[in-house]
mmCIF file of C-alpha atoms in Angstrom:
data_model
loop_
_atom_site.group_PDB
_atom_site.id
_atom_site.type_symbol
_atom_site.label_atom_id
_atom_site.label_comp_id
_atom_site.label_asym_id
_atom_site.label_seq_id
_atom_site.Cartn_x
_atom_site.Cartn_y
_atom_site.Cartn_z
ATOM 1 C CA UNK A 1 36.463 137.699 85.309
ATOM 2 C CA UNK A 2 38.085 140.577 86.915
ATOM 3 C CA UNK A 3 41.758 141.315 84.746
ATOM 4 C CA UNK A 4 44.081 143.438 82.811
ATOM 5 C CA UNK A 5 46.236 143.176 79.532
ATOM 6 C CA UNK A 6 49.475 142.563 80.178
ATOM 7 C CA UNK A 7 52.138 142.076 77.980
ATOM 8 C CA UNK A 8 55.041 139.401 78.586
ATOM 9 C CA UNK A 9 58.123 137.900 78.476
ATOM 10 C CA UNK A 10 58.813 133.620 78.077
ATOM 11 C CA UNK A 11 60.373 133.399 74.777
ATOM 12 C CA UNK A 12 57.407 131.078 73.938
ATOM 13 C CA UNK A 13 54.823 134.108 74.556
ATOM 14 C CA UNK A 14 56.450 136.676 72.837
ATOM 15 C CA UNK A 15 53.655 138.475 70.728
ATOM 16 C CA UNK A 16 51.287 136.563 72.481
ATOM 17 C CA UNK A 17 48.472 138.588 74.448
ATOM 18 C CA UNK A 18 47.691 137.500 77.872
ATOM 19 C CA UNK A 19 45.411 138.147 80.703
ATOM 20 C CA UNK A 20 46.135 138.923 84.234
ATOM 21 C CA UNK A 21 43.521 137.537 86.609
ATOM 22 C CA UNK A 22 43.058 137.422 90.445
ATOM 23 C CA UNK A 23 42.607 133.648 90.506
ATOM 24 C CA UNK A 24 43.420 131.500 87.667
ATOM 25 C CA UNK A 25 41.108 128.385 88.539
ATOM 26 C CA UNK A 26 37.881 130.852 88.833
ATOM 27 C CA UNK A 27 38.804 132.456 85.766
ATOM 28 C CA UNK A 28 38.761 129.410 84.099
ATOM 29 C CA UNK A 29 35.822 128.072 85.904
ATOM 30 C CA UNK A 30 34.234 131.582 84.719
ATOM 31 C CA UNK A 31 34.964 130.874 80.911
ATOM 32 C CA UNK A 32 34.313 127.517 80.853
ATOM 33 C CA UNK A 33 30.645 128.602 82.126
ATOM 34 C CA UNK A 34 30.010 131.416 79.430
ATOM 35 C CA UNK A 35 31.022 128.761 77.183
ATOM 36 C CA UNK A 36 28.175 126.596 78.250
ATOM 37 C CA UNK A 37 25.727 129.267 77.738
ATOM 38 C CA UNK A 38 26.822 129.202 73.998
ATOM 39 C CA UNK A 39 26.209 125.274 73.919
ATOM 40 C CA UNK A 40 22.345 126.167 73.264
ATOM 41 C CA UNK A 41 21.870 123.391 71.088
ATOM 42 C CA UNK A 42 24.133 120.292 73.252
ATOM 43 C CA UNK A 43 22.460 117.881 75.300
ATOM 44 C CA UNK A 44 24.807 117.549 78.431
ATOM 45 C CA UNK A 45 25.540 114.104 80.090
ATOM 46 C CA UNK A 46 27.159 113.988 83.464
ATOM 47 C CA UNK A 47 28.277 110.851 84.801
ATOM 48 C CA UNK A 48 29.488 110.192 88.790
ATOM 49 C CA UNK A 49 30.126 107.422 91.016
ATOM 50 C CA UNK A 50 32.531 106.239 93.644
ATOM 51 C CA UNK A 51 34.064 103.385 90.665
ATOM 52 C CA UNK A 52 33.287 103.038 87.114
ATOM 53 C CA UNK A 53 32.762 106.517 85.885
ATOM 54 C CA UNK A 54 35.314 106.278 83.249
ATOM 55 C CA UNK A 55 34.126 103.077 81.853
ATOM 56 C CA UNK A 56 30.870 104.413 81.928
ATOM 57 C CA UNK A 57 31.339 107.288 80.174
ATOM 58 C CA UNK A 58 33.332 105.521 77.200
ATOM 59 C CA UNK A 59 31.170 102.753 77.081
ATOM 60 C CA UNK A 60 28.057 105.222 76.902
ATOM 61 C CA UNK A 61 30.522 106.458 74.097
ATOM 62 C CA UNK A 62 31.006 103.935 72.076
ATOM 63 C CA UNK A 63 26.845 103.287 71.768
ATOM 64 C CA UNK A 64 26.437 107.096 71.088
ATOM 65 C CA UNK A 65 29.141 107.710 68.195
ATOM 66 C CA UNK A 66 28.223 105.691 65.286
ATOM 67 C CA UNK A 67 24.189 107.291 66.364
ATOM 68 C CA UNK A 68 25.633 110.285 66.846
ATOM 69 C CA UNK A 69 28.211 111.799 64.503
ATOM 70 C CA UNK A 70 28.773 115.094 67.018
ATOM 71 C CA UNK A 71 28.877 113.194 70.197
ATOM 72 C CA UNK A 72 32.074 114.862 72.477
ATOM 73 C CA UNK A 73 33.658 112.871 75.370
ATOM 74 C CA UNK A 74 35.757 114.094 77.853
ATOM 75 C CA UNK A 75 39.512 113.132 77.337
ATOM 76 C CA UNK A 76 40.844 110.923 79.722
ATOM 77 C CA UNK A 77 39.338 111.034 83.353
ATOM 78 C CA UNK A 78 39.124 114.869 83.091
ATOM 79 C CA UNK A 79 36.937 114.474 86.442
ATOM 80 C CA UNK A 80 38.131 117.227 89.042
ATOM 81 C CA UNK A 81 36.369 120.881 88.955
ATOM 82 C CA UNK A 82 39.498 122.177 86.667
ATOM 83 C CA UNK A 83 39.389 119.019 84.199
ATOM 84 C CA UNK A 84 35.945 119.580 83.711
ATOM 85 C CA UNK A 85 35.875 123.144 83.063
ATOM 86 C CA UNK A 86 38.968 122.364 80.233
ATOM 87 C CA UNK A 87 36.218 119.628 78.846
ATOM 88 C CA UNK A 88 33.331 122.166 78.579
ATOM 89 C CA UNK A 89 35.947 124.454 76.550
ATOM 90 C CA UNK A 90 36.778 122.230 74.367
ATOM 91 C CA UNK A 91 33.019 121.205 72.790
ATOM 92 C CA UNK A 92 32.206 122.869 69.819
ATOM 93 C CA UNK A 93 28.320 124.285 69.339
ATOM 94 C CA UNK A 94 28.208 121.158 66.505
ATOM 95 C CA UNK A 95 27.967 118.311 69.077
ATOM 96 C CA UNK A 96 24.939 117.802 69.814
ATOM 97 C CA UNK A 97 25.521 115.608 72.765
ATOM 98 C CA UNK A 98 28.821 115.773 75.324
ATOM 99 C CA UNK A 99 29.663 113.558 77.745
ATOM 100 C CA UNK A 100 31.516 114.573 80.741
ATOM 101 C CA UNK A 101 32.605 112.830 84.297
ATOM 102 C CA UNK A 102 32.637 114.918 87.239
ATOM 103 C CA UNK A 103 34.744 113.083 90.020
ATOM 104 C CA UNK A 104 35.791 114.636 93.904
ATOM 105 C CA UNK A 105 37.863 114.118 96.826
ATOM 106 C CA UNK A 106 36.542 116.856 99.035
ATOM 107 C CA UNK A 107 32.930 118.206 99.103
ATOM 108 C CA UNK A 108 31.694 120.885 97.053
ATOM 109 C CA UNK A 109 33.979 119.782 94.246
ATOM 110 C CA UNK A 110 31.236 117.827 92.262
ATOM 111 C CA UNK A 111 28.415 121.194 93.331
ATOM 112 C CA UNK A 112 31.042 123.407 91.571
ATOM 113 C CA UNK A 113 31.706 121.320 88.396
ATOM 114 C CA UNK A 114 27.431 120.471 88.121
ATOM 115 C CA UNK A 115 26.341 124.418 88.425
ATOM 116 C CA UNK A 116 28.940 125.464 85.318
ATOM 117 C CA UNK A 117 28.125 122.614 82.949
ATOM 118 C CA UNK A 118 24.499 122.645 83.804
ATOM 119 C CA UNK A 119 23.785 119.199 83.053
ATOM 120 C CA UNK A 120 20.332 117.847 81.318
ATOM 121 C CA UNK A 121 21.002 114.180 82.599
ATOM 122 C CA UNK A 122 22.624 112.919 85.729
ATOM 123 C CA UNK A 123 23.853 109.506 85.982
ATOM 124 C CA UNK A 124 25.629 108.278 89.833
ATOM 125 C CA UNK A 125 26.981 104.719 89.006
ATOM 126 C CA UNK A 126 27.159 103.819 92.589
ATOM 127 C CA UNK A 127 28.426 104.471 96.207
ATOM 128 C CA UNK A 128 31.366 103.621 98.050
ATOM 129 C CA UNK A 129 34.103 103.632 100.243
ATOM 130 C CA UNK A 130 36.643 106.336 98.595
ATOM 131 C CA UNK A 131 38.291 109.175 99.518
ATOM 132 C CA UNK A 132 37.873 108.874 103.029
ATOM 133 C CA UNK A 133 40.402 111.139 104.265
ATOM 134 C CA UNK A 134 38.353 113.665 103.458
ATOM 135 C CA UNK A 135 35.213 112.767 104.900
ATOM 136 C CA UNK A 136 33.961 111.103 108.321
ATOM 137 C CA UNK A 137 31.707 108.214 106.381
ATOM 138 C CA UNK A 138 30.076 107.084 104.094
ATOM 139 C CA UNK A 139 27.246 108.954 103.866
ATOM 140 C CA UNK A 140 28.872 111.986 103.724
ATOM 141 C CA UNK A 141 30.306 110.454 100.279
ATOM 142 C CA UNK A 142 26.734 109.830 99.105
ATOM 143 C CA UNK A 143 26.424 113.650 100.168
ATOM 144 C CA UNK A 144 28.520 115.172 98.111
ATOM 145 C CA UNK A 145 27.701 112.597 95.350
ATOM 146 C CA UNK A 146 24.401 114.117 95.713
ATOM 147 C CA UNK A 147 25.835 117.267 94.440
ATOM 148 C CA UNK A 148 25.983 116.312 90.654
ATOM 149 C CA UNK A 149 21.953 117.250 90.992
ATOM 150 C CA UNK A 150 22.532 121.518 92.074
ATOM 151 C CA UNK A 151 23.365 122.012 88.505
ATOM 152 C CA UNK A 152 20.674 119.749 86.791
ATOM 153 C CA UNK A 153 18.373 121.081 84.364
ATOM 154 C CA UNK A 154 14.906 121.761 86.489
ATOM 155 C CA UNK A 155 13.119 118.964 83.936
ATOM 156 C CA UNK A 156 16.148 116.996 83.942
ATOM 157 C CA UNK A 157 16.783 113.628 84.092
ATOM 158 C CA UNK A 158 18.695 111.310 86.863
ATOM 159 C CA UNK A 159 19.955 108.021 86.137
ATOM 160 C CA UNK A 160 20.396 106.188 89.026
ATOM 161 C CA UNK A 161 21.387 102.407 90.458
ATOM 162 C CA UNK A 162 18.642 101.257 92.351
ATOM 163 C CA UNK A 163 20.412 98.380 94.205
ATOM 164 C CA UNK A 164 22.601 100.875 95.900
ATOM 165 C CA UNK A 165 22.165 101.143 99.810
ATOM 166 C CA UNK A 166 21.811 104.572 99.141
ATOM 167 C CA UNK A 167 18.857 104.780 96.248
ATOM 168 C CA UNK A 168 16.516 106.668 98.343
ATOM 169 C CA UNK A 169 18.512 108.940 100.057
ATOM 170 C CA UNK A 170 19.990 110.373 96.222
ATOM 171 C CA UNK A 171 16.280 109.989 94.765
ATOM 172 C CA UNK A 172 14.913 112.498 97.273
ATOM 173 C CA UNK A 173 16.892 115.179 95.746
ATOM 174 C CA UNK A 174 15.275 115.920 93.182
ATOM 175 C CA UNK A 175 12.070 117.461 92.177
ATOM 176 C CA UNK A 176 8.815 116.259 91.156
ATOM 177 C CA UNK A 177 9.788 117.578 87.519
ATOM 178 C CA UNK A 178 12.807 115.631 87.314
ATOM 179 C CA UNK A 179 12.351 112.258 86.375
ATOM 180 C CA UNK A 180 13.896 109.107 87.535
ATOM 181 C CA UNK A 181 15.298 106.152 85.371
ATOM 182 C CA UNK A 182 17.139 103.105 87.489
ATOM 183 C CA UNK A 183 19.122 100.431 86.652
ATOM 184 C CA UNK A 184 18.280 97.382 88.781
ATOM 185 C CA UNK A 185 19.706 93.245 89.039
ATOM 186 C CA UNK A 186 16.820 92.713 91.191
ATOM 187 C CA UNK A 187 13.322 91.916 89.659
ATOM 188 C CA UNK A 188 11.587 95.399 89.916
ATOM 189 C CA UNK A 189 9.704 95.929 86.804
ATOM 190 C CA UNK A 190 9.920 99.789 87.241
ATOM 191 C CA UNK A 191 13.473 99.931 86.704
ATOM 192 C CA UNK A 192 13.979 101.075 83.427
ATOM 193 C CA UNK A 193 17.165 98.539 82.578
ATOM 194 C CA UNK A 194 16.911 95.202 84.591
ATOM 195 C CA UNK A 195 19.808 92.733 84.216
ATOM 196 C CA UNK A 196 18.195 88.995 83.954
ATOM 197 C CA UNK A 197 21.407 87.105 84.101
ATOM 198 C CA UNK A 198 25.323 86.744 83.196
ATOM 199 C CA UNK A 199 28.140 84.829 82.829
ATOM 200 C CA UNK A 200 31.390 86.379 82.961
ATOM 201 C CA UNK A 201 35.113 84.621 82.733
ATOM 202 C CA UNK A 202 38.597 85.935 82.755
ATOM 203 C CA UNK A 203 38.115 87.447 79.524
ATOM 204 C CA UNK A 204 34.939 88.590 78.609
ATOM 205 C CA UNK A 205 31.013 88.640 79.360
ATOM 206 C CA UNK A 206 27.850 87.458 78.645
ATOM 207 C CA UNK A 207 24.440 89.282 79.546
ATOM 208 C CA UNK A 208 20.699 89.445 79.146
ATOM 209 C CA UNK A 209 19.321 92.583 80.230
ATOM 210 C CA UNK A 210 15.383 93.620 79.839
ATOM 211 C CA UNK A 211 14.871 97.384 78.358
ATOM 212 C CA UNK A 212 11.290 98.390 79.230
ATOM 213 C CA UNK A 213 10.162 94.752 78.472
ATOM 214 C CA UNK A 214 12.493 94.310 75.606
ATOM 215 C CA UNK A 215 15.503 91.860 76.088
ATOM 216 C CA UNK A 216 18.559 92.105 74.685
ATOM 217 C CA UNK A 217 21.704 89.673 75.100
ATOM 218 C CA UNK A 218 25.100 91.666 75.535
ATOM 219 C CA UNK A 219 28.692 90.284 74.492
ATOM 220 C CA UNK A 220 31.057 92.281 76.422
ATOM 221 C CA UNK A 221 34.720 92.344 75.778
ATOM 222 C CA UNK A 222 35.661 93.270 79.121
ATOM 223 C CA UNK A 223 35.400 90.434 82.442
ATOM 224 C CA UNK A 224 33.494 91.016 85.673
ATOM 225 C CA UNK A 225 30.129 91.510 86.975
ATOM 226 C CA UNK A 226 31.127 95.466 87.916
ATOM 227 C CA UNK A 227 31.969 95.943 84.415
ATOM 228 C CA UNK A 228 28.331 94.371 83.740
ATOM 229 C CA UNK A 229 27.351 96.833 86.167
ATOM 230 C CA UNK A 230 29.082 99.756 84.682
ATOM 231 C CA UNK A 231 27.210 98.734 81.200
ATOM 232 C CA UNK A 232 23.743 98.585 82.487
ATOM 233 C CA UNK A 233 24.381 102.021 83.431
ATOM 234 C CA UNK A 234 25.476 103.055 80.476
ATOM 235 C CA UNK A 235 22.351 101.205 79.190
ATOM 236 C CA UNK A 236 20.122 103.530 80.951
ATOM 237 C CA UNK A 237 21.551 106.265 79.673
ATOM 238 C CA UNK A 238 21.406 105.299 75.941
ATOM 239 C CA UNK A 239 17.505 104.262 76.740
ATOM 240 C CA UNK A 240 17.168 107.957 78.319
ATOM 241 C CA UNK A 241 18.896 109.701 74.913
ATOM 242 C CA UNK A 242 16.727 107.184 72.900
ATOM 243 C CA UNK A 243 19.050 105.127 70.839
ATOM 244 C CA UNK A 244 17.598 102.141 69.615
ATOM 245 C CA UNK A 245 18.751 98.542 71.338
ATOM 246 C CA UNK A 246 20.189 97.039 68.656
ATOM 247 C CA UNK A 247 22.853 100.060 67.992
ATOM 248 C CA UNK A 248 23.082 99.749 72.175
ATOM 249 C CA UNK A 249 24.175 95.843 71.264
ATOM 250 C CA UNK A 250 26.655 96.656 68.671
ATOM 251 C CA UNK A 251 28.525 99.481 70.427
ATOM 252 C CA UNK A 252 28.657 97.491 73.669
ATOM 253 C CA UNK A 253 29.952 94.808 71.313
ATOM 254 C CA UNK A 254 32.737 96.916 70.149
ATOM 255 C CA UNK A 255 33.762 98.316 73.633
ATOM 256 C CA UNK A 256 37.339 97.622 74.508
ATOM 257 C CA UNK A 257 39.371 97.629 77.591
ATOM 258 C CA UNK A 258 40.647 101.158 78.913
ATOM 259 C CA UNK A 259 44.533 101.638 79.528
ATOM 260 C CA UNK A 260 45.375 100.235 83.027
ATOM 261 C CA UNK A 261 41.653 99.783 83.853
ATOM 262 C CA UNK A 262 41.714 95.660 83.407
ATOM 263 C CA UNK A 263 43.984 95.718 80.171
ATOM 264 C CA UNK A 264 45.422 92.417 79.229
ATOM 265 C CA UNK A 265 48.363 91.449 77.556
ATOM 266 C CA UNK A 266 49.301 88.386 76.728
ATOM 267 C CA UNK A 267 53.344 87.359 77.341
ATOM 268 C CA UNK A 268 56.112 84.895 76.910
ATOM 269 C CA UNK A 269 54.704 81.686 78.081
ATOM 270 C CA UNK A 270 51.125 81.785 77.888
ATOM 271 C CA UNK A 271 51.567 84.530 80.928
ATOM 272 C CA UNK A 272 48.748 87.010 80.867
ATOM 273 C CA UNK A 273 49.418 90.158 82.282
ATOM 274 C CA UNK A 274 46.374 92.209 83.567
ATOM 275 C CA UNK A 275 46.854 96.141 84.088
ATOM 276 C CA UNK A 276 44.751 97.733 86.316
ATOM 277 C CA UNK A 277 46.912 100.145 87.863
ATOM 278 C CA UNK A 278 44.944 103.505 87.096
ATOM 279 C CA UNK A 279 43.528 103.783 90.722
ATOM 280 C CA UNK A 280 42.220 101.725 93.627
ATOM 281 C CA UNK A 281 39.416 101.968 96.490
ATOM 282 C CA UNK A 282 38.687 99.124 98.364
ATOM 283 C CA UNK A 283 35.583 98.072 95.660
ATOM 284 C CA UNK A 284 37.466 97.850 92.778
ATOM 285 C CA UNK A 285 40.047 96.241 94.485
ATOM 286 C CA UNK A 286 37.599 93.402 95.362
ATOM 287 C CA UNK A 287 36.190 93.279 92.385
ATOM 288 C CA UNK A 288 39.664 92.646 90.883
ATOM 289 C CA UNK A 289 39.906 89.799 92.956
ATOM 290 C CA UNK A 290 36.920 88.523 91.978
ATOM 291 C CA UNK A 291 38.000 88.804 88.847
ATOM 292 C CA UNK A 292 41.660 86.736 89.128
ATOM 293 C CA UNK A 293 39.749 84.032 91.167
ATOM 294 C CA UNK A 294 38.318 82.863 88.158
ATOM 295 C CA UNK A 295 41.288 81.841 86.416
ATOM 296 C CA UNK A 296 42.527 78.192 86.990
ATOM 297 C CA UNK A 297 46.511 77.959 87.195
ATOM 298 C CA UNK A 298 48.872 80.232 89.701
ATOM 299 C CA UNK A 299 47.881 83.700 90.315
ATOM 300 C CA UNK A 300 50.098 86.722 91.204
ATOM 301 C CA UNK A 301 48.432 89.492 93.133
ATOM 302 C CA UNK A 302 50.521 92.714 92.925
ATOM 303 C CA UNK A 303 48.935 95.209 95.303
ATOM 304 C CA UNK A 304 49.495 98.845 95.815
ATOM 305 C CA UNK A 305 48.468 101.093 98.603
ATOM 306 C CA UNK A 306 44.863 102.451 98.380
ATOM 307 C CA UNK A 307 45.123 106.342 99.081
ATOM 308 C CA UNK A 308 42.701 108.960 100.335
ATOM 309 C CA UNK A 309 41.202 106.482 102.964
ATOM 310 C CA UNK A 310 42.573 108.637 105.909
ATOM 311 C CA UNK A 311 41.834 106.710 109.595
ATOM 312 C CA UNK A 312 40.523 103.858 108.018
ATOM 313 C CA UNK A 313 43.179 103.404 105.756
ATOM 314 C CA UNK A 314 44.616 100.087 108.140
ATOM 315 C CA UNK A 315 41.459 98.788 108.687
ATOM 316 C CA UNK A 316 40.573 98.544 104.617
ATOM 317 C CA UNK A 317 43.589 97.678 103.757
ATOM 318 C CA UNK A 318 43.686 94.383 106.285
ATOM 319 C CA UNK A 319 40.414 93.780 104.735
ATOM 320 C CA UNK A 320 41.813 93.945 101.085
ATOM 321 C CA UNK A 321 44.382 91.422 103.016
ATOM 322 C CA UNK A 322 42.102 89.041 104.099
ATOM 323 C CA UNK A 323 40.054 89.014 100.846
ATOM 324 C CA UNK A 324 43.407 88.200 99.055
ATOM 325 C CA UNK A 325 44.342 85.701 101.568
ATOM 326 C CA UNK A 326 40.895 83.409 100.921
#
C-alpha cells in the first residue's frame, strides 16, 4: 500500500496515528489480503448465489459451532468487495474455519473479493434474475457468479446445485483437481446431498434428505421449500468439512429465523406478522408467495419495489403482479 504518516486533527483522533493512502478501498483490500496470508492454519468457506446466501451461511453456522469451537462467520450480509475484506480482518489465526458470503451487483465484484480471501471451498446456492441493471441477462449473472472460482484453492472444492439451469456451464470452470460436490431434488445418485421429500407449512419444515446413502430426517424451524433448498446446501457443505449427520440434524434443528428474512411475530388478535423486508428479486419474492398461500384465513401482501432490475424492471414486476393476483 503506497502511504505516508500523517498526523491529524478530529478531536476523536488526537494522538492517534494515521495513514495517508492513494485509495482507501485498495488499501483495505491490500490489508485484508496480507491478513489472509497469516490465516495459514483457517479453512476458508465462501458462499454465493443470486438468493439465500445469508441463510446459508448461518445455517452452515449453526451445524459448524457446537463441532467447531473457532468457527468465524461473517457479521451480517458483509457480502460486497469492502464487507468482505472488513470480514477477513476481523478472523483471528485461532479459527480454524471462517465463513464468509461474497455477494455483487456489477461484474468483477465477486473476482475481486475470491482472489483476496483465497477460498478452499466454493459453494453458489443458485442462479437468478437479480441485479439486472447491471447486466444484459442472465447468463451474464451466472458469469460473474462464476467468479467466486478465480480465487479457489487449485485442489479446492465447489459446492454446487445441480438442478440449476446453469450446472454445467459453472462446473466447467474448474479444473480436473478441483472436485465437485452437488446438491440435487432429483434422483441422481452422484449428488452428494439428495433431498427425498418434504413437507413444509406456514411455520416450519419437514425433510428427508440422503447423505452419500445415509438418510437423515430434518426439522426445520423456518417455512418454504427455498429455505429447504438453502439447507441442503448448507448440507453439502457440512458433508464437504466432514461433520458427522447427526450434529448436521441438531444444528439444523436449532436454526432460527434471520431478522427481516421470514421473521414472524405473532400480534393482537391471532395476527401474524411476517418480516421479510431485507431485500427482494423476483425469486424470493415468489417464493414468499408461495409461502403466504399456504395459510388458510385473509392474507395481506405488502409489496415493495424490486431494485437493480434496470429495463426489465416493468416486465418483472407485472409478473410479481400477476403471481400475487392468482
Amino acid at each position: 500500500v503506497k502511504c505516508a504518516i500523517v498526523q491529524y486533527i478530529p478531536k476523536e483522533l488526537e494522538n492517534k496515528t494515521l495513514i495517508k493512502v492513494d485509495n482507501t478501498k485498495l488499501a483495505l483490500q491490500n490489508l485484508a489480503n496480507y491478513w489472509r496470508y497469516q490465516l495459514k492454519n483457517t479453512i476458508i468457506v465462501a458462499i454465493t448465489g443470486s438468493s439465500g446466501k445469508t441463510t446459508v451461511k448461518n445455517m452452515l453456522y449453526a451445524i459448524i459451532k457446537p463441532y467447531h469451537q473457532n468457527c468465524f462467520i461473517a457479521p451480517k450480509n458483509y457480502n460486497s468487495d469492502i464487507g468482505v475484506a472488513l470480514s477477513l480482518l476481523t478472523i483471528q489465526k485461532k479459527h480454524t474455519i471462517a465463513i464468509l458470503e461474497l455477494g455483487m451487483n456489477r461484474a468483477g465484484e465477486i473476482f475481486c473479493s475470491s482472489n483476496y480471501c483465497r477460498p478452499h471451498i466454493v459453494a453458489i446456492n443458485n442462479i437468478s434474475v437479480a441485479h439486472l441493471a447491471n447486466f444484459n441477462n442472465i447468463q451474464e449473472i451466472a458469469t460473474a457468479k462464476a467468479e467466486i472460482f478465480s480465487g479457489l484453492s487449485k485442489t479446492g472444492i465447489a459446492v454446487l446445485n445441480r438442478d440449476d439451469i446453469f450446472f454445467n456451464y459453472l462446473k466447467n470452470y474448474l479444473n480436473t483437481k478441483q472436485k465437485i460436490n452437488t446438491f440435487t431434488t432429483k434422483n441422481i445418485t452422484q449428488s452428494s446431498v439428495q433431498l427425498l421429500n418434504f413437507h413444509t407449512n406456514f411455520f416450519n419444515s419437514d425433510f428427508k434428505v440422503r447423505i452419500k446413502k445415509k438418510d437423515l430426517i430434518i426439522n426445520l424451524q423456518v417455512a418454504g421449500k427455498h429455505n429447504i433448498m438453502n439447507a441442503i446446501c448448507a448440507i453439502t457443505l457440512a458433508y464437504v468439512l466432514n461433520i458427522p449427520n447427526q450434529i448436521i440434524k441438531i444444528g439444523l434443528e436449532k436454526f432460527t429465523a434471520i431478522k427481516q428474512r421470514q421473521k414472524k411475530y405473532i400480534l393482537q388478535n391471532s395476527c401474524i406478522l411476517i418480516d421479510d423486508s431485507y431485500n427482494a428479486n423476483p425469486s424470493s419474492v415468489k417464493a414468499a408467495i408461495e409461502l403466504l398461500n399456504k395459510f388458510t384465513g385473509t392474507k395481506i401482501l405488502v409489496l415493495g419495489s424490486m431494485l437493480e432490475l434496470g429495463k426489465n424492471a416493468i416486465k418483472l414486476h407485472q409478473e410479481i403482479g400477476e403471481l400475487a393476483k392468482h
